[in-house]
Coordinates of C-alpha atoms in Angstrom, one line a residue:
M12 CA 133.0 14.5 72.7
A13 CA 136.6 14.2 73.9
L14 CA 135.5 14.1 77.5
W15 CA 133.0 11.3 76.7
L16 CA 135.7 9.2 74.9
T17 CA 138.1 9.7 77.8
R18 CA 135.5 8.6 80.3
S19 CA 134.4 5.6 78.1
R20 CA 138.1 4.5 77.8
T21 CA 138.4 4.6 81.6
V22 CA 135.3 2.4 82.1
V23 CA 136.5 -0.2 79.5
L24 CA 139.9 -0.4 81.2
Q25 CA 138.4 -0.8 84.6
S26 CA 136.2 -3.6 83.3
L27 CA 139.2 -5.4 81.8
K28 CA 141.1 -5.1 85.0
Q29 CA 138.2 -6.6 87.0
K30 CA 138.0 -9.6 84.5
H31 CA 141.7 -10.2 84.9
A32 CA 141.3 -10.3 88.7
F33 CA 138.6 -12.9 88.2
W34 CA 140.7 -15.0 85.9
A35 CA 143.6 -15.0 88.3
A36 CA 141.4 -16.1 91.2
A37 CA 140.1 -19.0 89.1
A38 CA 143.7 -20.2 88.1
P39 CA 144.0 -22.7 91.0
L40 CA 141.2 -24.7 89.5
R41 CA 143.5 -25.5 86.6
S42 CA 145.9 -27.6 88.5
S43 CA 143.3 -29.7 90.3
S44 CA 141.3 -30.2 87.2
S45 CA 144.2 -31.2 84.9
S46 CA 145.4 -33.8 87.3
S47 CA 142.1 -35.6 87.2
S48 CA 141.6 -35.3 83.4
S49 CA 142.6 -38.5 81.4
S50 CA 142.4 -37.1 77.9
S51 CA 142.5 -34.0 75.8
S52 CA 141.2 -33.2 72.3
S53 CA 143.2 -31.7 69.4
T54 CA 140.1 -30.0 68.0
V55 CA 139.3 -26.9 69.9
P56 CA 135.9 -25.3 69.5
F57 CA 135.4 -21.5 69.8
P58 CA 136.1 -19.7 72.0
C59 CA 138.6 -21.8 73.9
N60 CA 141.6 -23.9 73.0
S61 CA 140.2 -26.9 74.7
S62 CA 137.0 -28.9 74.8
S63 CA 137.5 -29.4 78.5
P64 CA 135.4 -26.9 80.6
N65 CA 138.1 -26.8 83.2
L66 CA 140.8 -25.8 80.8
F67 CA 138.8 -22.8 79.7
W68 CA 140.3 -20.7 82.5
V69 CA 143.8 -21.8 81.5
N70 CA 143.8 -21.3 77.7
C71 CA 141.6 -18.1 77.8
R72 CA 144.2 -16.3 80.0
F73 CA 146.7 -14.0 78.3
K74 CA 149.4 -16.2 76.8
S75 CA 152.0 -13.4 77.5
T76 CA 152.5 -11.2 80.6
L77 CA 153.3 -8.2 78.3
A78 CA 149.6 -7.3 77.8
M79 CA 149.0 -7.6 81.5
N80 CA 152.0 -5.4 82.4
Q81 CA 150.7 -2.8 80.0
L82 CA 147.3 -2.9 81.6
D83 CA 148.7 -2.5 85.1
S84 CA 150.7 0.5 84.0
L85 CA 147.7 2.4 82.7
P86 CA 146.9 5.7 84.6
F87 CA 143.5 4.9 86.2
S88 CA 142.5 3.9 89.7
D89 CA 139.6 2.1 91.3
S90 CA 139.2 5.1 93.5
D91 CA 137.5 8.3 92.1
D92 CA 139.5 10.3 94.6
E93 CA 142.7 9.8 92.5
Q94 CA 141.0 11.0 89.3
A95 CA 140.6 14.5 87.9
L96 CA 138.4 16.1 85.3
D97 CA 140.3 18.3 82.9
F98 CA 137.8 21.1 82.9
P99 CA 138.1 24.7 81.6
G100 CA 139.8 26.7 84.4
G101 CA 142.0 23.8 85.6
K102 CA 141.7 20.1 86.7
V103 CA 138.9 19.2 89.2
T104 CA 139.5 16.2 91.3
Y105 CA 136.7 13.6 91.8
T106 CA 135.6 12.4 95.2
S107 CA 133.3 9.5 96.1
E108 CA 132.2 11.5 99.2
M109 CA 129.2 13.7 98.9
T110 CA 130.1 17.0 100.6
F111 CA 128.3 20.3 100.4
I112 CA 130.3 23.5 100.8
P113 CA 129.1 25.2 104.1
E114 CA 127.2 28.4 103.9
S115 CA 129.8 30.1 106.0
Q116 CA 133.1 29.5 107.6
E117 CA 133.4 28.7 111.3
K118 CA 135.3 32.0 111.9
R119 CA 134.5 35.4 110.4
V120 CA 137.1 37.0 108.2
P121 CA 139.3 39.1 110.5
C122 CA 139.5 42.9 110.3
Y123 CA 142.8 44.6 109.6
R124 CA 143.6 47.6 111.8
V125 CA 146.7 49.5 113.0
L126 CA 145.4 51.8 115.7
D127 CA 143.3 50.8 118.7
D128 CA 140.2 52.9 119.8
N129 CA 142.4 55.2 121.8
G130 CA 144.8 55.9 118.8
D131 CA 147.6 53.8 120.1
L132 CA 149.7 51.9 117.6
L133 CA 149.2 48.2 117.9
I134 CA 152.3 46.1 118.5
G135 CA 153.5 44.3 115.4
S136 CA 151.4 46.4 113.1
H137 CA 152.2 46.1 109.4
L138 CA 152.0 49.6 107.9
H139 CA 153.5 52.0 105.4
Q140 CA 155.4 54.8 106.9
M141 CA 153.4 58.0 107.0
S142 CA 155.1 61.4 107.0
K143 CA 154.2 64.2 109.3
E144 CA 153.0 66.4 106.4
V145 CA 150.7 63.7 105.0
A146 CA 149.3 62.9 108.5
R147 CA 148.6 66.6 109.2
K148 CA 146.9 67.0 105.8
I149 CA 144.7 63.9 106.4
Y150 CA 143.6 65.2 109.8
N151 CA 143.0 68.7 108.4
N152 CA 140.8 67.3 105.7
M153 CA 138.9 65.1 108.1
V154 CA 138.1 68.1 110.3
T155 CA 137.2 70.2 107.3
L156 CA 134.8 67.5 106.1
Q157 CA 133.3 67.2 109.6
V158 CA 132.7 71.0 109.9
M159 CA 131.5 71.3 106.3
D160 CA 128.9 68.6 107.0
T161 CA 127.6 70.2 110.1
V162 CA 127.2 73.7 108.6
F163 CA 125.6 72.4 105.3
Y164 CA 123.2 70.1 107.3
E165 CA 122.1 73.0 109.5
A166 CA 121.7 75.2 106.4
Q167 CA 119.3 72.7 104.9
R168 CA 117.3 72.6 108.1
Q169 CA 117.0 76.4 107.9
G170 CA 115.6 76.1 104.4
R171 CA 118.7 77.5 102.6
L172 CA 119.5 74.3 100.8
T173 CA 117.1 71.8 99.2
F174 CA 118.9 68.6 100.3
Y175 CA 122.0 67.3 102.0
L176 CA 123.7 64.1 103.0
T177 CA 126.6 63.8 105.5
S178 CA 129.6 61.5 105.8
S179 CA 129.6 61.6 109.6
G180 CA 131.4 58.6 111.1
E181 CA 133.0 57.8 107.7
E182 CA 135.6 60.5 107.5
A183 CA 138.5 58.1 107.7
I184 CA 137.4 56.1 104.6
N185 CA 136.9 59.3 102.6
I186 CA 140.2 61.1 103.4
A187 CA 142.7 58.2 104.1
S188 CA 141.7 56.3 100.9
A189 CA 142.1 59.5 98.8
A190 CA 145.5 60.1 100.4
A191 CA 146.6 56.6 99.2
L192 CA 145.7 57.2 95.6
T193 CA 147.3 59.4 92.9
P194 CA 145.6 62.2 90.8
D195 CA 145.7 60.0 87.7
D196 CA 143.5 57.4 89.4
V197 CA 139.9 57.7 88.2
I198 CA 137.3 58.0 90.9
L199 CA 133.7 56.7 90.6
A200 CA 132.1 57.5 93.9
Q201 CA 128.6 56.9 95.3
Y202 CA 127.3 59.9 97.3
R203 CA 129.2 59.7 100.6
E204 CA 132.7 60.4 99.3
P205 CA 133.0 64.2 99.1
G206 CA 136.2 63.9 101.1
V207 CA 137.9 62.3 98.1
L208 CA 137.2 65.5 96.1
L209 CA 138.2 67.6 99.1
W210 CA 141.6 65.9 99.2
R211 CA 142.1 66.4 95.5
G212 CA 141.6 70.2 95.7
F213 CA 137.9 70.8 95.2
T214 CA 137.2 74.1 97.0
L215 CA 134.6 74.8 99.6
Q216 CA 133.0 77.3 97.1
E217 CA 132.9 74.6 94.4
F218 CA 131.0 72.3 96.9
T219 CA 128.6 75.1 97.7
D220 CA 128.0 76.1 94.1
Q221 CA 126.9 72.5 93.3
L222 CA 124.6 72.4 96.3
Y223 CA 122.9 75.6 95.0
G224 CA 123.0 74.6 91.4
N225 CA 124.2 78.1 90.4
K226 CA 126.4 79.3 87.5
G227 CA 129.4 78.0 89.3
D228 CA 128.1 74.5 89.3
Y229 CA 129.9 72.3 86.7
G230 CA 126.7 70.4 86.2
K231 CA 124.8 73.7 85.3
G232 CA 122.2 73.0 88.0
R233 CA 120.9 69.8 86.3
Q234 CA 122.0 67.5 89.1
M235 CA 120.5 66.8 92.5
A236 CA 122.4 68.4 95.4
I237 CA 125.6 66.5 96.7
H238 CA 126.0 64.8 93.3
Y239 CA 129.4 66.3 92.7
G240 CA 131.7 65.8 89.7
S241 CA 135.0 67.2 88.4
K242 CA 136.6 66.3 85.1
K243 CA 139.7 68.1 86.1
L244 CA 140.1 66.0 89.2
N245 CA 139.3 62.7 87.6
Y246 CA 136.1 62.4 89.7
V247 CA 133.2 61.0 87.6
T248 CA 129.9 62.8 88.4
I249 CA 127.8 60.9 91.0
S250 CA 124.7 58.9 89.9
S251 CA 122.0 58.2 92.4
P252 CA 121.0 54.7 91.3
L253 CA 123.1 52.2 93.3
A254 CA 126.0 50.3 91.9
T255 CA 125.7 51.7 88.3
Q256 CA 129.3 53.0 88.7
L257 CA 130.8 49.5 89.2
P258 CA 130.6 48.2 85.6
Q259 CA 131.6 51.7 84.4
A260 CA 134.7 51.6 86.6
V261 CA 135.7 48.2 85.1
G262 CA 135.4 49.7 81.6
I263 CA 137.5 52.7 82.6
A264 CA 140.1 50.4 84.3
Y265 CA 140.3 48.3 81.1
S266 CA 141.0 51.3 79.0
L267 CA 143.8 52.3 81.4
K268 CA 145.1 48.8 81.0
M269 CA 145.0 49.0 77.2
D270 CA 146.8 52.4 77.3
K271 CA 149.4 50.9 79.8
K272 CA 148.7 53.8 82.2
D273 CA 150.3 53.8 85.7
A274 CA 146.8 54.3 87.2
C275 CA 143.7 52.4 88.2
A276 CA 140.0 53.0 88.6
V277 CA 138.5 53.2 92.1
A278 CA 134.8 52.6 92.7
Y279 CA 133.2 53.4 96.0
T280 CA 129.9 51.8 97.1
G281 CA 127.9 50.9 100.2
D282 CA 126.7 47.6 101.6
G283 CA 123.2 48.2 100.2
A284 CA 124.6 48.2 96.7
S285 CA 125.5 44.5 97.0
S286 CA 121.8 43.7 96.5
E287 CA 122.0 45.3 93.0
G288 CA 122.7 43.3 89.9
D289 CA 125.3 45.8 88.8
F290 CA 127.4 45.0 91.9
H291 CA 127.8 41.4 90.9
A292 CA 128.1 42.1 87.2
G293 CA 130.9 44.6 87.9
L294 CA 132.9 42.2 90.1
N295 CA 132.6 39.4 87.6
F296 CA 133.4 41.7 84.7
A297 CA 136.5 43.0 86.5
A298 CA 137.8 39.5 87.4
V299 CA 137.3 38.1 83.8
L300 CA 139.0 41.1 82.2
E301 CA 141.7 41.3 84.9
A302 CA 141.0 45.0 85.1
P303 CA 143.1 47.3 87.4
V304 CA 140.2 48.5 89.6
V305 CA 139.9 48.8 93.3
F306 CA 136.4 48.3 94.7
I307 CA 135.9 50.0 98.1
C308 CA 132.8 49.0 99.9
R309 CA 131.7 51.1 103.0
N310 CA 129.9 48.6 105.1
N311 CA 128.3 50.9 107.6
G312 CA 125.6 48.5 108.8
W313 CA 122.6 50.3 107.3
A314 CA 121.2 50.8 103.8
I315 CA 119.0 53.7 104.7
S316 CA 116.7 51.8 107.2
T317 CA 117.7 48.3 106.1
N318 CA 120.1 46.6 108.4
I319 CA 122.8 44.3 107.0
S320 CA 121.1 41.3 108.7
E321 CA 118.3 41.8 106.2
Q322 CA 120.6 42.6 103.3
F323 CA 122.6 39.4 103.1
R324 CA 123.5 36.2 105.0
S325 CA 127.2 36.0 104.0
D326 CA 130.0 37.2 106.2
G327 CA 129.7 40.8 105.0
I328 CA 131.1 41.9 101.6
V329 CA 134.7 40.7 101.7
V330 CA 133.7 37.0 101.1
K331 CA 131.9 37.9 97.9
G332 CA 135.3 38.7 96.2
Q333 CA 136.6 35.2 96.4
A334 CA 133.4 33.9 94.8
Y335 CA 134.3 36.0 91.7
G336 CA 138.0 35.3 91.9
I337 CA 139.0 38.7 93.3
R338 CA 141.6 39.2 96.0
S339 CA 140.0 40.9 99.0
I340 CA 140.6 42.3 102.5
R341 CA 138.5 43.6 105.4
V342 CA 139.7 46.7 107.1
D343 CA 138.7 48.8 110.1
G344 CA 137.1 51.8 108.3
N345 CA 137.4 54.0 111.4
D346 CA 141.1 53.6 111.5
A347 CA 142.6 56.1 109.1
L348 CA 146.1 54.5 109.2
A349 CA 144.7 51.0 108.4
V350 CA 142.6 52.4 105.5
Y351 CA 145.6 54.3 104.1
N352 CA 147.8 51.2 104.3
A353 CA 145.2 48.8 102.8
I354 CA 144.3 51.1 99.9
S355 CA 148.0 51.9 99.2
T356 CA 148.7 48.1 98.9
A357 CA 145.5 47.4 97.0
R358 CA 146.3 50.1 94.4
E359 CA 149.9 48.7 94.0
M360 CA 148.5 45.2 93.4
A361 CA 145.8 46.4 91.0
I362 CA 148.4 48.2 88.8
T363 CA 151.5 46.0 89.0
E364 CA 149.6 42.7 88.8
Q365 CA 146.7 44.0 86.6
R366 CA 143.9 42.6 88.7
P367 CA 140.9 43.9 90.6
I368 CA 140.9 44.2 94.4
L369 CA 138.0 44.3 96.8
V370 CA 138.3 46.3 100.1
E371 CA 135.5 46.0 102.7
A372 CA 135.7 48.9 105.2
L373 CA 133.7 48.3 108.4
T374 CA 132.3 51.6 109.7
Y375 CA 129.1 53.2 110.9
R376 CA 126.8 55.9 109.5
V377 CA 126.5 58.2 112.6
G378 CA 124.3 60.7 110.8
H379 CA 120.9 60.1 109.3
H380 CA 120.9 58.7 105.7
S381 CA 120.0 62.2 104.5
T382 CA 118.0 65.2 105.4
S383 CA 115.0 63.2 104.3
D384 CA 115.5 60.6 106.9
D385 CA 115.1 60.2 110.7
S386 CA 117.3 57.2 111.7
T387 CA 116.1 57.2 115.3
K388 CA 112.9 55.6 114.0
Y389 CA 114.7 52.3 113.2
R390 CA 117.9 52.2 115.4
P391 CA 118.6 52.9 119.1
L392 CA 120.1 56.2 120.2
E393 CA 122.6 54.2 122.3
E394 CA 124.0 52.5 119.2
I395 CA 124.5 55.9 117.5
E396 CA 126.1 57.4 120.5
Y397 CA 128.5 54.5 121.0
W398 CA 129.9 54.9 117.4
K399 CA 129.9 58.7 117.6
T400 CA 132.1 58.7 120.8
T401 CA 133.9 55.5 121.5
R402 CA 134.7 54.6 117.9
N403 CA 135.0 58.1 116.4
P404 CA 137.5 58.0 113.5
V405 CA 138.4 61.7 113.7
N406 CA 139.2 61.5 117.5
R407 CA 141.2 58.3 117.1
F408 CA 143.5 59.7 114.4
R409 CA 143.8 63.0 116.3
N410 CA 145.0 61.1 119.4
W411 CA 147.7 59.4 117.2
I412 CA 149.1 62.6 115.7
V413 CA 149.0 64.4 119.1
K414 CA 151.0 61.6 120.6
N415 CA 153.5 62.0 117.8
G416 CA 153.8 65.7 118.6
W417 CA 152.3 66.7 115.3
W418 CA 149.2 68.5 116.5
S419 CA 148.1 70.7 119.4
D420 CA 144.9 71.9 121.0
K421 CA 145.6 75.5 119.8
E422 CA 145.8 74.3 116.2
E423 CA 142.6 72.4 116.7
T424 CA 140.6 75.4 117.9
E425 CA 142.0 77.7 115.1
L426 CA 141.3 75.1 112.4
R427 CA 137.7 74.5 113.3
S428 CA 136.9 78.2 113.7
S429 CA 138.5 79.0 110.4
I430 CA 136.8 76.3 108.4
K431 CA 133.4 77.2 109.8
K432 CA 133.8 80.9 108.8
Q433 CA 135.0 79.8 105.3
V434 CA 131.9 77.6 104.8
M435 CA 129.5 80.2 106.0
H436 CA 131.1 82.7 103.5
T437 CA 130.7 80.3 100.6
I438 CA 127.0 79.9 101.5
Q439 CA 126.5 83.7 101.3
V440 CA 128.3 83.8 97.9
G441 CA 126.4 80.8 96.6
E442 CA 123.0 82.2 97.5
K443 CA 123.7 85.4 95.6
T444 CA 125.2 83.7 92.5
E445 CA 122.9 83.7 89.5
K446 CA 121.3 80.5 88.3
P447 CA 122.2 78.9 84.9
P448 CA 119.9 80.1 82.0
V449 CA 117.0 78.1 80.7
A450 CA 119.0 77.3 77.6
D451 CA 121.3 75.1 79.7
L452 CA 118.4 72.6 80.2
F453 CA 118.6 71.7 76.5
S454 CA 122.3 71.9 75.8
D455 CA 125.3 69.5 76.0
V456 CA 123.4 66.4 74.7
Y457 CA 123.1 66.9 70.9
D458 CA 125.5 68.6 68.5
V459 CA 122.5 70.0 66.7
T460 CA 119.4 70.4 68.9
P461 CA 116.5 68.3 67.4
S462 CA 113.2 70.0 66.5
N463 CA 111.2 68.4 69.4
L464 CA 113.6 69.9 72.0
R465 CA 113.6 73.3 70.3
E466 CA 109.8 73.2 70.5
Q467 CA 109.9 72.3 74.2
E468 CA 112.3 75.1 74.9
K469 CA 110.1 77.6 73.1
Q470 CA 107.0 76.4 75.0
L471 CA 108.9 76.6 78.4
R472 CA 110.0 80.2 77.7
E473 CA 106.4 81.2 76.8
D474 CA 105.0 79.6 80.0
M475 CA 107.6 81.3 82.2
I476 CA 106.6 84.7 80.8
K477 CA 102.9 84.0 81.0
Y478 CA 102.9 82.3 84.4
P479 CA 105.9 83.9 86.3
Q480 CA 104.5 82.9 89.7
D481 CA 104.9 79.2 88.9
Y482 CA 108.6 79.4 88.1
P483 CA 111.7 80.4 90.1
S484 CA 112.4 84.1 89.8
D485 CA 116.2 83.7 89.9
V486 CA 116.4 81.6 86.7
P487 CA 117.2 83.9 83.7
L488 CA 115.5 83.4 80.4

């Protein structure tokens, strides 16, 4: 209502001003008409003070300049360009020119990086100083993740594991981002961030126990392989459906804000998740609540077999942040130093300014989507080989620490050999470890198990005894 009254007032004032201009233009008629007039009348009919038509223009004008001065001083303009609509969120200026916002900018958003493909520091790079100890740990973890992926993948191919999914080509995003965070930051990962757990202290045996779903698995064998989780390490258990963790991360971040914690929530996702409703709901939710959450999107070019050209028409993921009012940056996901610097800064902004941050990391999924996929069916081998060699994140970071004198070929050989032996040992242990009992299928949901679940458990036990050939022999009753 107030907006309508404001606009109506503007229209009336503009009309009055236009009439005044018309009267002023007609004023010269007065002098020529009055000189030829021979008489005047003392009786003046409505609406003028004279019976002479020519004197209408004279006597109907403002008798004082005060009213006209007041009219001229009113804050409106004949041009819409100088007006603004006081709308929720701030004033919006008007324009008489019809212009559509273009679907994209002329230039793509640049990608922040610190190291070139050979591991040389770029001149003028803006970065946080990294100590020798941190650099060596980052590289150690990158190699461990690489070796761990290789051994577990081969074990699945041998039939020793049911399923596996590697992080090949994305080791820098995993480890460098984890190094930039603190143990108090809550992680909500997708399924290609085991390196974050590795950095926080998850052991190789803990990884293996989860893959086998044995008694050492914190999920008690109820989760699909590679769906890790650790309450102790602030790593929320992975959920397969894409983007569900984003709105959850905002809720966690808001609780950290309410408790005034010096921490943030960090949600990892892939480019394919941007086609899910939860992705957009999560970003908008975070912006509106001003929640301290860092969204890290691994744009690796492929959502299983769907190329990003079939996923969206925007300039990647980074531009989506601005649409929701979120500060964003694009970073070279194969540059561990750049990732470390970007996430360090993003975390600081999220906590000190109490705001969400979106980080798009450009990388490439060198391996197949999972052991259920053959990526050579939908992408050329040359493309895979290029990213595996020329743009390898592990090799690039290794070159940098070697040039700093922080790593040697001897250490490289010893590390890779040691990690492979350790992983092989965990597999041997994991295979022999007993599975969780049948009772664990029905626990941890209700305080008091309802009658229908008790009946199901009873029926299952009876069937396992009656038809033992149809059930795993290593699951105790």
